[in-house]
PDB file of C-alpha atoms in Angstrom:
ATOM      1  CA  UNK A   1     -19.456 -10.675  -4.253  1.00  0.00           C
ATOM      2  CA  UNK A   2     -21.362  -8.545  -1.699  1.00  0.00           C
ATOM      3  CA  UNK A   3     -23.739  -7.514  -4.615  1.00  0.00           C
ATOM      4  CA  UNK A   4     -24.475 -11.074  -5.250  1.00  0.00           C
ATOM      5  CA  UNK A   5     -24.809 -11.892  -1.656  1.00  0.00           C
ATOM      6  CA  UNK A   6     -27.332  -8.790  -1.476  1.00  0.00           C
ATOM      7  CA  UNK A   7     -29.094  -9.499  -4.776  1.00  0.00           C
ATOM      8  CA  UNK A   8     -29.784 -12.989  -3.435  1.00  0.00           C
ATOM      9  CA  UNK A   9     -31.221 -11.466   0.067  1.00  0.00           C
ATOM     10  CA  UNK A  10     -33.343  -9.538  -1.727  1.00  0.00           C
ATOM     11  CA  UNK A  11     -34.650 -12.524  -3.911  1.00  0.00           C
ATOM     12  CA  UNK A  12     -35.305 -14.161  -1.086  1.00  0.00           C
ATOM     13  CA  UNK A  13     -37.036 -11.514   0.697  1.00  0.00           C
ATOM     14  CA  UNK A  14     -39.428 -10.978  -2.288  1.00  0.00           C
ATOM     15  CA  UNK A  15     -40.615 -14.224  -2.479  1.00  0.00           C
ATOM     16  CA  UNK A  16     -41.270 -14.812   1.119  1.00  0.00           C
ATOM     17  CA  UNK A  17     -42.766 -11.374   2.199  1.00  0.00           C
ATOM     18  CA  UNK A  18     -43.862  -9.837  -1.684  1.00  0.00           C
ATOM     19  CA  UNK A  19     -41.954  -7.431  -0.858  1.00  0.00           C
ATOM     20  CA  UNK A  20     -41.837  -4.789  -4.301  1.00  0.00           C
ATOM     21  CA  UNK A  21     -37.859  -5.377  -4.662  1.00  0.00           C
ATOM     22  CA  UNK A  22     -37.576  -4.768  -8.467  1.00  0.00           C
ATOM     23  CA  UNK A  23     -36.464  -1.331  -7.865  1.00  0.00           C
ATOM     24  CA  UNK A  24     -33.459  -2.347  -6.039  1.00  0.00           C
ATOM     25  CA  UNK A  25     -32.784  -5.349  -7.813  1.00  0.00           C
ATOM     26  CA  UNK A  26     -32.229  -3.120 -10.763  1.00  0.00           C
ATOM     27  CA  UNK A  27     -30.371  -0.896  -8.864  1.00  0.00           C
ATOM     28  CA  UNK A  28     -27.590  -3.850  -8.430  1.00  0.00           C
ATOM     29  CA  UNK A  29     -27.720  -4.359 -11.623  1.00  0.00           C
ATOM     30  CA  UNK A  30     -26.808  -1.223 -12.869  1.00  0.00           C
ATOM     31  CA  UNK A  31     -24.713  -0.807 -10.027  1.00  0.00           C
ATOM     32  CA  UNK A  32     -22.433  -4.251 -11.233  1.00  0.00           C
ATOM     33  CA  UNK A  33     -20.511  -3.244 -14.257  1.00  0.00           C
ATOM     34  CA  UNK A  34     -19.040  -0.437 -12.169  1.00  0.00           C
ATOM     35  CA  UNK A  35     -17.841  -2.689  -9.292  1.00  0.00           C
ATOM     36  CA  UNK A  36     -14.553  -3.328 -11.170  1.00  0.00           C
ATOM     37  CA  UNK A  37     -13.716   0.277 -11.684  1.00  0.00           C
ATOM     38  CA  UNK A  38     -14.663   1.185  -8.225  1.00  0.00           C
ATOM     39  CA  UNK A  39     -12.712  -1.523  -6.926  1.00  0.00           C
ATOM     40  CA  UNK A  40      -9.702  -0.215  -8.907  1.00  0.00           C
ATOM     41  CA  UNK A  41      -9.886   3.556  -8.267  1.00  0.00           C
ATOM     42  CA  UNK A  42     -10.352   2.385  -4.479  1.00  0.00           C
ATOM     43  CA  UNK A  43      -7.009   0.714  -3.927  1.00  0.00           C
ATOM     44  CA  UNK A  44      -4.333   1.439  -1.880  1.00  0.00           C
ATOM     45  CA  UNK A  45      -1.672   3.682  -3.083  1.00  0.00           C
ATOM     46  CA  UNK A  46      -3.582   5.764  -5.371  1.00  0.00           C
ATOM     47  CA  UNK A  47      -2.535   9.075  -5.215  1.00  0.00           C
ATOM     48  CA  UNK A  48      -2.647  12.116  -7.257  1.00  0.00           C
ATOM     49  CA  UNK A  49      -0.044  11.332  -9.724  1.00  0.00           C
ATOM     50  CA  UNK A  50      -1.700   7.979 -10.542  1.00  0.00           C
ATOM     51  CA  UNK A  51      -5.231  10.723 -11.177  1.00  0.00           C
ATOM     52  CA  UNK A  52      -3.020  12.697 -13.730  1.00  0.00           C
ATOM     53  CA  UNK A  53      -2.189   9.773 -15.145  1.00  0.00           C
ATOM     54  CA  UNK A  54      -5.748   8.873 -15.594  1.00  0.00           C
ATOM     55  CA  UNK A  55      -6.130  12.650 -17.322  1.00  0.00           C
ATOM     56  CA  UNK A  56      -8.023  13.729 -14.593  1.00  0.00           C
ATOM     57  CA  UNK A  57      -8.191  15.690 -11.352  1.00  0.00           C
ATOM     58  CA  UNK A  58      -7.548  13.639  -8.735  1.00  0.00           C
ATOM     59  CA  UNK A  59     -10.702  13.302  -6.061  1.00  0.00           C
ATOM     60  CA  UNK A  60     -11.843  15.213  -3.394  1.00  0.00           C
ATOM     61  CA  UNK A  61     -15.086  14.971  -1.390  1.00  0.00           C
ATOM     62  CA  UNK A  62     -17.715  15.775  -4.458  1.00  0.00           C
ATOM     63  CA  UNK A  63     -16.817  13.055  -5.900  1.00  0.00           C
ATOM     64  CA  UNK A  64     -19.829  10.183  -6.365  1.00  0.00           C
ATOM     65  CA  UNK A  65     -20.002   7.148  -8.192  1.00  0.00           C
ATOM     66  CA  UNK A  66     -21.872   8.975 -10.679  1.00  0.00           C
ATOM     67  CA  UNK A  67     -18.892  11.851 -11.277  1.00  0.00           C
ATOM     68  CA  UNK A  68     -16.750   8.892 -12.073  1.00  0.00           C
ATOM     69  CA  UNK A  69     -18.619   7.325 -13.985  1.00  0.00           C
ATOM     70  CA  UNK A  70     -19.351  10.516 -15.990  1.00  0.00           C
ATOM     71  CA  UNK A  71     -15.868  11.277 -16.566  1.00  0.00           C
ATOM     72  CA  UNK A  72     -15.880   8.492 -18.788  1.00  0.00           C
ATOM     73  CA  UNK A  73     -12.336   6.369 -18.189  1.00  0.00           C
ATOM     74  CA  UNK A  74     -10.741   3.645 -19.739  1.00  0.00           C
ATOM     75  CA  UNK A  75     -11.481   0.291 -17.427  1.00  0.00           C
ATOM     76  CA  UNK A  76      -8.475  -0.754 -18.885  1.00  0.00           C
ATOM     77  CA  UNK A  77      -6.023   2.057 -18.564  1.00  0.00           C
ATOM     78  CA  UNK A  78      -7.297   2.466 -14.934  1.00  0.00           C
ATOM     79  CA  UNK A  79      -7.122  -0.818 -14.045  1.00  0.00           C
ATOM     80  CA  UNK A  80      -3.230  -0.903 -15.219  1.00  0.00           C
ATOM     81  CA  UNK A  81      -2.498   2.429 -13.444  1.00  0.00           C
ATOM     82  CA  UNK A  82      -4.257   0.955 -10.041  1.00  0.00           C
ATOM     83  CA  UNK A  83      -2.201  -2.225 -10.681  1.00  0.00           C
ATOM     84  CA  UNK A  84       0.764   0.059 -10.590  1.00  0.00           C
ATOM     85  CA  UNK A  85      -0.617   2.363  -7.646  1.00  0.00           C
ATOM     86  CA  UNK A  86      -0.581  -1.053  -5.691  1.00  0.00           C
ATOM     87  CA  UNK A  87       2.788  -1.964  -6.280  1.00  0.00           C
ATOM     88  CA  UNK A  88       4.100   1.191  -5.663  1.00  0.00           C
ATOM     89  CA  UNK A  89       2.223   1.573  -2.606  1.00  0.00           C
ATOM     90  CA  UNK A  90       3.958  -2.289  -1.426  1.00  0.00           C
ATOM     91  CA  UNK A  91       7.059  -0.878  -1.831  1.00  0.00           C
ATOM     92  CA  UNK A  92       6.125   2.369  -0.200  1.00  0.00           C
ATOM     93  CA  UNK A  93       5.133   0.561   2.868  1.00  0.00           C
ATOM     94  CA  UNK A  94       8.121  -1.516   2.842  1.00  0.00           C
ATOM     95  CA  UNK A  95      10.025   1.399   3.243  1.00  0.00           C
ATOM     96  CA  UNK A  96       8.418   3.259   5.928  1.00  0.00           C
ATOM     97  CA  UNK A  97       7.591  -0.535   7.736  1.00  0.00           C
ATOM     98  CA  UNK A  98      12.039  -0.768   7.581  1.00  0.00           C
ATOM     99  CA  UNK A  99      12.416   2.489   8.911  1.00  0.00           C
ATOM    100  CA  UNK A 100       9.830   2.102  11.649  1.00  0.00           C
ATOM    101  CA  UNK A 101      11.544  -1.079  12.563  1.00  0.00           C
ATOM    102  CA  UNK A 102      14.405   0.689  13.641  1.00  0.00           C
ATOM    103  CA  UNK A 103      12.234   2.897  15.918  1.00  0.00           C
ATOM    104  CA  UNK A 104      11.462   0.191  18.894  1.00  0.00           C
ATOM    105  CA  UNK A 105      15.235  -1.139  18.472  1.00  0.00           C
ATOM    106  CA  UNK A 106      16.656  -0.510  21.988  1.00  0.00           C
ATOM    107  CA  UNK A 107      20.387   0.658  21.491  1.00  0.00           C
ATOM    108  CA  UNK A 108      22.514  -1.150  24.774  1.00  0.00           C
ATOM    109  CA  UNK A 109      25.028   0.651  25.177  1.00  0.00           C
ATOM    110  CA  UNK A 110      27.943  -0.619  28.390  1.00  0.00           C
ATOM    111  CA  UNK A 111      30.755   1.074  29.381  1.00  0.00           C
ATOM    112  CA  UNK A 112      34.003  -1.499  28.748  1.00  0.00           C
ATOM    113  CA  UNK A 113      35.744  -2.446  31.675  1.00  0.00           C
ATOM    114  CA  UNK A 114      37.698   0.333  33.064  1.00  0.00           C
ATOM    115  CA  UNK A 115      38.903   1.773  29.244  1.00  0.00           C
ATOM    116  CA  UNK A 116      36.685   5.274  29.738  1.00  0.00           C
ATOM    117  CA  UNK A 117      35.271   3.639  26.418  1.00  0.00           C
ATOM    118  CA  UNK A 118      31.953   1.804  25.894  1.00  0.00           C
ATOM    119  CA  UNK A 119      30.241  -1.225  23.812  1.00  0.00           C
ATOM    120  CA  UNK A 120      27.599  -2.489  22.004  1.00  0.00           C
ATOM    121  CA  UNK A 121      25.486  -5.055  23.148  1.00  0.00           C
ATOM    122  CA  UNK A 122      23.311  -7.370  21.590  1.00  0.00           C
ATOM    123  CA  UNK A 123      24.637  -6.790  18.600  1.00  0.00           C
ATOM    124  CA  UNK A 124      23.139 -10.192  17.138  1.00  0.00           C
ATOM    125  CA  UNK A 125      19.971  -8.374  17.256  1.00  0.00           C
ATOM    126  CA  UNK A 126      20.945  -5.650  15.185  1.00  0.00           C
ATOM    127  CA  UNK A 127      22.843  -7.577  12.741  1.00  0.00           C
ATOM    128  CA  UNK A 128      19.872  -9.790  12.345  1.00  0.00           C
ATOM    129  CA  UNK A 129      17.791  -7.105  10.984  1.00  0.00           C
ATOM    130  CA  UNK A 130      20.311  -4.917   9.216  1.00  0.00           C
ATOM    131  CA  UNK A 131      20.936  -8.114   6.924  1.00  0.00           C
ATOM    132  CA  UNK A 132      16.897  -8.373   6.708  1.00  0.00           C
ATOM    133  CA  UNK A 133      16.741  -4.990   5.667  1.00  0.00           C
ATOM    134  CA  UNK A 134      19.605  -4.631   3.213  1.00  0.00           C
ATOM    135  CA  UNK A 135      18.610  -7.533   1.586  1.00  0.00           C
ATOM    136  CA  UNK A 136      15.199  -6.200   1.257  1.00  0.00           C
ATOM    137  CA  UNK A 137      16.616  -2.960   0.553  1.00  0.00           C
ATOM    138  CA  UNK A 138      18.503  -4.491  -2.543  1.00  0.00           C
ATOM    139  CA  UNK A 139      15.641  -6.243  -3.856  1.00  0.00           C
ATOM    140  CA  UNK A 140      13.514  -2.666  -4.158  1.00  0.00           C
ATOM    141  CA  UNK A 141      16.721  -1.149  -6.086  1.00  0.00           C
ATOM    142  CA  UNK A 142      15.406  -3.768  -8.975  1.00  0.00           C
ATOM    143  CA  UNK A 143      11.567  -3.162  -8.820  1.00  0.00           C
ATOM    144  CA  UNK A 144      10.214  -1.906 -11.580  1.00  0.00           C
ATOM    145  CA  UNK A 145       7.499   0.263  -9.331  1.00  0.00           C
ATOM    146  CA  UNK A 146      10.376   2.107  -7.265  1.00  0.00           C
ATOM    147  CA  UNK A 147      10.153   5.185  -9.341  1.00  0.00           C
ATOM    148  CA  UNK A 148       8.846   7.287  -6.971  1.00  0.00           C
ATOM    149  CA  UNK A 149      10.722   6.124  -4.181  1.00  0.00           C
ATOM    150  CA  UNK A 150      14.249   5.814  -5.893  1.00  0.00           C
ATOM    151  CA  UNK A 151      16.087   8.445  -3.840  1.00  0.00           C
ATOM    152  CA  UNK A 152      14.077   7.431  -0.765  1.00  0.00           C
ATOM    153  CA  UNK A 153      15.272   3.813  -1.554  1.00  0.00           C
ATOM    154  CA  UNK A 154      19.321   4.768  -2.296  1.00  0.00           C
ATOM    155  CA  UNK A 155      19.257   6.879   0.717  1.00  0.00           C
ATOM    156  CA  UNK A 156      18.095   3.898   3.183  1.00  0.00           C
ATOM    157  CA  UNK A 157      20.528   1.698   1.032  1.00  0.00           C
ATOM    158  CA  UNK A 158      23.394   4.197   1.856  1.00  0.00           C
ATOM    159  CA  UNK A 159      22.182   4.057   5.786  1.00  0.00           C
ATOM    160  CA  UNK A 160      21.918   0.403   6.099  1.00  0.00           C
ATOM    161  CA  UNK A 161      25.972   0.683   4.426  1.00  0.00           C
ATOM    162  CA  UNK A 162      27.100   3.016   7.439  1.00  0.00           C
ATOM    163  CA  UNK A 163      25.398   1.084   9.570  1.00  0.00           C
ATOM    164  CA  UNK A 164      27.032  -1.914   8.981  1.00  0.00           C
ATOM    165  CA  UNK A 165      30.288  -0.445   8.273  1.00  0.00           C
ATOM    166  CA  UNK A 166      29.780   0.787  11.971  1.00  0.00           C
ATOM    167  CA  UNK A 167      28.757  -2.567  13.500  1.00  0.00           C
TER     168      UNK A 167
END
């Protein structure tokens, strides 16, 4: 879209101010067939095993649109693995965005009358988001892009258990 919106800038600019803009007009259009695979190498939750996947060495700073395009990859194939690098990454961040939650959770804690025992307060609270999260939790155990994060998931599963065994 933003090579369109350049292309047509450019266009523009030629006709009004003859400026010589063939040269970079044919730049974007050489440039346009890669958008898609840039697009797809670019997205979030690529990470090295989705570059062995591809049957290549996963990037580092000399890599240019030019070394990618050079190493000659399947639009296809890398299009499915990014697809799959995406997902995984969702659930990734679901993860670490449940755990986090639990950070800013303030834990009220009073002592009980005159027992020499205390309680738990606003316990709705916590309730609340331990059902969010084990529901969440549960859904994850059936994704088919929680490979990675299997053990990470079971072990947060098992937490959420204690934790509402506890409560």
């Amino acid at each position: 879209q933003e090579t369109t919106a350049i292309e047509r800038a450019l266009k523009k600019c030629q006709k009004k101010m003859a400026i010589p803009s063939e040269k970079v007009l044919g730049q974007i259009d050489a440039f346009k067939p890669k958008v898609p695979l840039v697009v797809a190498l670019r997205r979030s939750g690529m990470r090295d095993r989705h570059w062995q996947q591809l049957g290549v060495s996963p990037p580092d700073d000399s890599y240019t649109l030019d070394t990618v395009a050079g190493l000659g990859l399947d639009e296809t194939l890398v299009d499915k693995i990014s697809d799959i690098a995406s997902k995984e990454f969702a659930v990734e961040s679901s993860l670490k965005t449940m755990e986090e939650a639990w950070n800013i959770v303030p834990l009220q804690i009073e002592k009980y009358k005159e027992t020499g025992t205390s309680v738990l307060k606003g316990i709705d609270d916590y309730a609340t988001l331990l059902d969010e999260q084990i529901t969440t939790t549960q859904a994850m155990t059936f994704s088919a892009f929680k490979g990675p994060f299997a053990d990470d998931i079971e072990t947060w599963n098992s937490t959420l258990q204690v934790v509402s065994e506890v409560l």
